[in-house]
Amino acid sequence: MGRFSKMHGLGNDFVVIDARENAVEMTQARARAIADRHAGIGCDQLILIGNAHDADVSMQIFNADGSEVEACGNATRCVPLFVGRDVLIRTKAGLLDAKSVDGGASVDMGAPRFDWDAIPLAYPMDTLTMGASWEDLPAPATVNVGNPHVIFFVDDLDGVNFDHLGPLIEHDPLFPQRVNVNFAQVTGDNHIRLVVWERGAGLTRACGTGACATAVAAIRRKLTAGPVTVSLPGGDLTIAWTPGGTIQMTGPATHVFDGEADWARF
């Protein structure tokens, strides 16, 4: 039997497995089975905490479809709560420094990247105002914050058909590694409403990296000034960034319950 914790950041929920002492073999099929909300434990992402030679712990992230991804901001905030102390975390996106704060955690998410081949895109393009769009959406921006994001700033967030446009854009050939799709409405000098269609997970109640990418794009376009409060369906995150610096994300993290499971059954 293996132990796990169920955790969430603003309703973006995770099965967190501690593999530091007892290794857990994780395949795409097993991750997908564990994440299944009807036949498994159920989660948006599965998080595997392991050892690292250059950090306190390592973190592997698997989406609900079983695909492994580079970064997850909401999951990163859960790690200090899971481990019980401030931690330096080795991820596929690099080293992330996560510190506990009242009710959650603050994470240095590193510096955003804007070059077209760092997103990545299929061919060169301006990433601040792209020369491409979909249906009646305005020209978006793209940002890599450890994983790829495209951001659409719309006048009426409630009028967007997320279920249609999300998968259409996620799988567009312009994005060779697929993309997280952010639909944002600027509602004040320091406030953004946001809904995210996550790559490999679909609509979620919150996306930490999406909030980071959206705040960075808004500041670059001079639509907002930082720090920015980003309101997602699950609650608010505070994102601070100045050009040339790293992104600081602060928000809640919640431990729901602990359990045991036989991973060989998945």
C-alpha angles and dihedrals in degrees: 000000000000127000125230139173127222109220138161143194110211090334095311094126134208143189102218117199123192107220097164096105101020115035118227118206106224121194129175091253093049093047090049091049094049091048093051107115094207104039101019138039093283131229145144091240137010115222123203115196114202143156125285131194093215102034142036092259141350125233127206118190126204123185122224089264089058097253117137116233135191105236145011118182098195092049091048090058089055094056098077088049091048095046095038099235145050110294144192106221128204111215135163086258092057135261117337124193112213124186129185118245130175106299096357143352145289118225132193099220095188129240121321120239125220108176111118093236091050093057084041113238125174092242140005116294140150104269097197094060109009122214089228138067142163127245109315097339118122121249107285136215125232128213134173112216095169089307131040123273135178117198128203117192107207134181095225116031092182091061096059120108097221096175092057102037098038099066092034091060097034091061099038112131089235085078108056092187093039118247145241109246119218124193110193138179119195107220101171146356090281104018135085132177112215140187118184132202100202122215107252095002108057122212113002131180091243142003119195097194089046090055089049094049093045094049091048092050091048092050091047090052090046091239092127140011122230146288089054128198108217113198115204127177089265097047144281135319127189115223123190122187138150121191111273093021138092127269120255115202121189127182149113129308124187134197108210106177146321126240146166130238140173102239090197088069092064 
